[in-house]
JSON list of C-alpha atoms in Angstrom, two decimals:
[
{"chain": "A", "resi": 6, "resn": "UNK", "atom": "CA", "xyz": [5.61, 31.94, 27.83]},
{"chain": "A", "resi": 7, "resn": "UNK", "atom": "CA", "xyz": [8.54, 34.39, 27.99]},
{"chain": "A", "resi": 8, "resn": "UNK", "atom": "CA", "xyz": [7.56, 37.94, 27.38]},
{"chain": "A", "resi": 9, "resn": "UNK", "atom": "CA", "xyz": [10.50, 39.96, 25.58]},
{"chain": "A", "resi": 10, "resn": "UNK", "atom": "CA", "xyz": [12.01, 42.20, 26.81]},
{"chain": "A", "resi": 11, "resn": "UNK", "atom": "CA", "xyz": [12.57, 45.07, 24.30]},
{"chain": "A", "resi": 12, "resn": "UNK", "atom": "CA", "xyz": [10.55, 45.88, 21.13]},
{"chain": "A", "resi": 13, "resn": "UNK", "atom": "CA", "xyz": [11.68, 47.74, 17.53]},
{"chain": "A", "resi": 14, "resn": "UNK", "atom": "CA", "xyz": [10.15, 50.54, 17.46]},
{"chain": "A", "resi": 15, "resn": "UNK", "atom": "CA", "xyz": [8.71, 50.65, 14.13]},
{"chain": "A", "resi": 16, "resn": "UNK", "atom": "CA", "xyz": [6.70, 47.11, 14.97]},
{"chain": "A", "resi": 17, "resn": "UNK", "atom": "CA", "xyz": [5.45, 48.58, 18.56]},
{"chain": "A", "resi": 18, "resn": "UNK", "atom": "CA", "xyz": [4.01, 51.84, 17.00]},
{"chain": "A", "resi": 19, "resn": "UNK", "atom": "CA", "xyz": [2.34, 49.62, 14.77]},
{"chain": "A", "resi": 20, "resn": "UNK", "atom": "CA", "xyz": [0.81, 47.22, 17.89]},
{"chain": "A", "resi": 21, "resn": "UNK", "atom": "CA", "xyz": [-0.40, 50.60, 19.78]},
{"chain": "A", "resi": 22, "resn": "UNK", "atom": "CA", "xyz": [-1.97, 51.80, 16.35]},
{"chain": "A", "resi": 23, "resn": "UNK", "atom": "CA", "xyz": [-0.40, 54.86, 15.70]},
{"chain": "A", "resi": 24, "resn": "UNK", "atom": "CA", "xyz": [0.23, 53.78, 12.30]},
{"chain": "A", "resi": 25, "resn": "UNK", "atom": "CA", "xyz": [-2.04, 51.54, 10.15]},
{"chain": "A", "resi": 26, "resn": "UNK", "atom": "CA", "xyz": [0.63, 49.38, 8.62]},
{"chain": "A", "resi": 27, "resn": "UNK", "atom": "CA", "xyz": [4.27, 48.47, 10.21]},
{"chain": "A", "resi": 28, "resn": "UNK", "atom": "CA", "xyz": [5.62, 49.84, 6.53]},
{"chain": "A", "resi": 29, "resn": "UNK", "atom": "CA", "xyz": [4.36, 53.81, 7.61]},
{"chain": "A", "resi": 30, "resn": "UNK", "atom": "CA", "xyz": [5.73, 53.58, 10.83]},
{"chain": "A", "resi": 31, "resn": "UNK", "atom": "CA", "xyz": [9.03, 52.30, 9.23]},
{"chain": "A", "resi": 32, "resn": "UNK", "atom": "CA", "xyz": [8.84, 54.94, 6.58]},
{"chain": "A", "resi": 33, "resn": "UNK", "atom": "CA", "xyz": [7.44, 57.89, 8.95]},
{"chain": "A", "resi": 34, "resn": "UNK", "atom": "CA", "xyz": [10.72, 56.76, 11.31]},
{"chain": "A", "resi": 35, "resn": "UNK", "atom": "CA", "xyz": [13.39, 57.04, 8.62]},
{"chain": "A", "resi": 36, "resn": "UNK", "atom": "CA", "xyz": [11.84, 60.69, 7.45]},
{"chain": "A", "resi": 37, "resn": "UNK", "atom": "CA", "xyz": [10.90, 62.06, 10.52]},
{"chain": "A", "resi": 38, "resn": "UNK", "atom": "CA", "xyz": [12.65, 60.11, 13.28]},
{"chain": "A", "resi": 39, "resn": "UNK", "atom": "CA", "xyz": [11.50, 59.95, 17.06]},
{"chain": "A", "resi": 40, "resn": "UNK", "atom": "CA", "xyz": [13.08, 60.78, 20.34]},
{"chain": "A", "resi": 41, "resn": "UNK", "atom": "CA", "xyz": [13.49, 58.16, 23.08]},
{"chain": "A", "resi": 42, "resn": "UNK", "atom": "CA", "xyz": [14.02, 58.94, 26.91]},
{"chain": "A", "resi": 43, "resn": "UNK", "atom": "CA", "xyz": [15.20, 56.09, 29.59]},
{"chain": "A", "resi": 44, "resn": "UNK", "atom": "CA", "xyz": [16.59, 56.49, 32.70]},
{"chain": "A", "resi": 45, "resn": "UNK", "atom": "CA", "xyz": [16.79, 60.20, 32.16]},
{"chain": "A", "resi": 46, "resn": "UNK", "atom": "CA", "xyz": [18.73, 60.28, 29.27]},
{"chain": "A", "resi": 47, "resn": "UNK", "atom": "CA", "xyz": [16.90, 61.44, 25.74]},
{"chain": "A", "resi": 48, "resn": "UNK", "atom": "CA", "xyz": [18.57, 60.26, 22.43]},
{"chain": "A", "resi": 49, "resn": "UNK", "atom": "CA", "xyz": [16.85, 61.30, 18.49]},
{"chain": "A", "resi": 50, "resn": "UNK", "atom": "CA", "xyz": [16.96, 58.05, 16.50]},
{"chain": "A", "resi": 51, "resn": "UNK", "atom": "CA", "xyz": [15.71, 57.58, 12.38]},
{"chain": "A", "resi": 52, "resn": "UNK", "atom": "CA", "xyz": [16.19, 54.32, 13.21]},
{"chain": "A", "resi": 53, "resn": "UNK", "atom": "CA", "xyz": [12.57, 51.79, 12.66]},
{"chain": "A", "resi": 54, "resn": "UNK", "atom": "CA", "xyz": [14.83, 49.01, 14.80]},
{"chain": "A", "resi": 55, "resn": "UNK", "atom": "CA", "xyz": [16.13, 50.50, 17.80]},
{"chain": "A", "resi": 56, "resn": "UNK", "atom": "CA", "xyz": [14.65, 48.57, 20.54]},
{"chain": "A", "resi": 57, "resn": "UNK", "atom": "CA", "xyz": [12.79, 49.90, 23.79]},
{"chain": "A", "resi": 58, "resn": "UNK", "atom": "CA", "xyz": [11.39, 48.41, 26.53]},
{"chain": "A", "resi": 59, "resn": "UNK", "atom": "CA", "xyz": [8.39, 49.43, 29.05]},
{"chain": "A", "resi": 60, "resn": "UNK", "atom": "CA", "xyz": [9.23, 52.53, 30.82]},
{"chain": "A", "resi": 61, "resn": "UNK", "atom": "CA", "xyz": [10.40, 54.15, 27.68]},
{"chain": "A", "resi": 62, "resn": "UNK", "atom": "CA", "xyz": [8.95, 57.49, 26.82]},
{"chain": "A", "resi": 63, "resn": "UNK", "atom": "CA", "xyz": [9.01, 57.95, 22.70]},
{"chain": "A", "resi": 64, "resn": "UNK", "atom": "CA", "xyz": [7.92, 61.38, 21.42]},
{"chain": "A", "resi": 65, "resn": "UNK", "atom": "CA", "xyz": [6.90, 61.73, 17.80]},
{"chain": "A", "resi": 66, "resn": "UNK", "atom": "CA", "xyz": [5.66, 63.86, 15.40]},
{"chain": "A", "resi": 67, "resn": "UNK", "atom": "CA", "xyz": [2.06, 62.28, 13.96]},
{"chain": "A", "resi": 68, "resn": "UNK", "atom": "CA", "xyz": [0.77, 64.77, 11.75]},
{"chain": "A", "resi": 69, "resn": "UNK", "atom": "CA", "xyz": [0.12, 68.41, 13.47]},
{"chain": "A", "resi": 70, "resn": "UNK", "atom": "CA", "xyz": [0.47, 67.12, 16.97]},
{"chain": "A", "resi": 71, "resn": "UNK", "atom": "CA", "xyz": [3.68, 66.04, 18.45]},
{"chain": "A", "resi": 72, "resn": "UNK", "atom": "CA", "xyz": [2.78, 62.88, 20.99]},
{"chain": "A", "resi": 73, "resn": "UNK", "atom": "CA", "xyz": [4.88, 61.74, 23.87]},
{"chain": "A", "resi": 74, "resn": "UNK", "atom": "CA", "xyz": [3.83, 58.23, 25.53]},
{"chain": "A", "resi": 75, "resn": "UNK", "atom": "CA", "xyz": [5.48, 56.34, 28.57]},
{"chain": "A", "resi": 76, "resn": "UNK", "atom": "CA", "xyz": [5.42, 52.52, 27.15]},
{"chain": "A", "resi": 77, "resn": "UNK", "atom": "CA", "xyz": [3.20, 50.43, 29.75]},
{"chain": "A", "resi": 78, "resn": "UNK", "atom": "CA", "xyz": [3.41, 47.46, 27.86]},
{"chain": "A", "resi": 79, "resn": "UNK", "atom": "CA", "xyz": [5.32, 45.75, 24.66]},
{"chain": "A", "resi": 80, "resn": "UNK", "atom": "CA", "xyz": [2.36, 43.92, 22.95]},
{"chain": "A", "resi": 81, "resn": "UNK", "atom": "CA", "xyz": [2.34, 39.97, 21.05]},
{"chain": "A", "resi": 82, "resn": "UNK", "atom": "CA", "xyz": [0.32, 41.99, 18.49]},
{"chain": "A", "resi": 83, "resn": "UNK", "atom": "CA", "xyz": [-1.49, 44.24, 16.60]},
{"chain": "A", "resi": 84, "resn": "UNK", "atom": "CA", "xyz": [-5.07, 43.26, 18.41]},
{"chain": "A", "resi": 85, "resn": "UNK", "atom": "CA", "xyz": [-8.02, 46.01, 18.45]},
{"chain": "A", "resi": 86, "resn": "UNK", "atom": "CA", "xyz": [-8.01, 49.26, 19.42]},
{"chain": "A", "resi": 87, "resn": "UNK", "atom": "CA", "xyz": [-8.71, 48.50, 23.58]},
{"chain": "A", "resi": 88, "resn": "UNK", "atom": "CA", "xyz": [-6.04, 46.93, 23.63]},
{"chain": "A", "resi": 89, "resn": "UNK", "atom": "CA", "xyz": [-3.69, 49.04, 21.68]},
{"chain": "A", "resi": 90, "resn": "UNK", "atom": "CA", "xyz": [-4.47, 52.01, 24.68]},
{"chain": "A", "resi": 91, "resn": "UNK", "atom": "CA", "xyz": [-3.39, 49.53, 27.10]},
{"chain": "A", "resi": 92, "resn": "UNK", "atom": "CA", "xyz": [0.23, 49.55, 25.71]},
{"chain": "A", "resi": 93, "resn": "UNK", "atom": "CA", "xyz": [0.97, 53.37, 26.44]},
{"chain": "A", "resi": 94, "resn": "UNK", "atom": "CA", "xyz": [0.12, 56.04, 28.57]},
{"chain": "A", "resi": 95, "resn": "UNK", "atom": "CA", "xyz": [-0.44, 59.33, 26.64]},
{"chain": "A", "resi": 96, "resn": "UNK", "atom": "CA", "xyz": [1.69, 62.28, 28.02]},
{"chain": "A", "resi": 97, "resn": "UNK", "atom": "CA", "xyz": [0.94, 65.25, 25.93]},
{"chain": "A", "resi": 98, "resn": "UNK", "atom": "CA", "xyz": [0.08, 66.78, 22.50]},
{"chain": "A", "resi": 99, "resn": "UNK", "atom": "CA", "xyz": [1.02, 69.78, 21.63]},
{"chain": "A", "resi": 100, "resn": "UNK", "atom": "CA", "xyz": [-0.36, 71.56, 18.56]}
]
């Protein structure tokens, strides 16, 4: 089976359980946007469907905190909470 290749982001922040339905993280997106660093270039999207890919690093704002992850892994799905970790690799949270 084929893995893809790239991801929206809206349906991967859902898989790594940052959001508890795809419909916040689409929401959360459109209001608050995200920022999205590859190959050392950083772009601000409000976009739910831009794609990314593993090596990505996304930075968002998730209540108080402000959480940047490198993407380790795309996902098939939305499986428990284990396996949501494995998708990312936390970088930092600032207050």
């Amino acid at each position: 089976m084929n893995e893809p290749e790239a991801v929206r982001l809206d349906i991967w922040l859902w898989r790594a359980r940052f959001f508890r339905t795809r419909t916040l993280a689409t929401d959360h997106l459109k209001r608050k946007g995200a920022r999205i660093s590859r190959s050392g270039q950083t772009r601000r999207t409000d976009k739910p469907g831009v794609t990314i890919s593993v090596g990505d690093i996304v930075t968002f704002g998730r209540g108080e905190h402000i959480r940047t992850v490198e993407i380790l892994d795309l996902g098939e799905r939305r499986g428990p909470a284990e396996e949501a970790r494995n998708l990312y690799r936390l970088l930092e949270i600032e207050p």
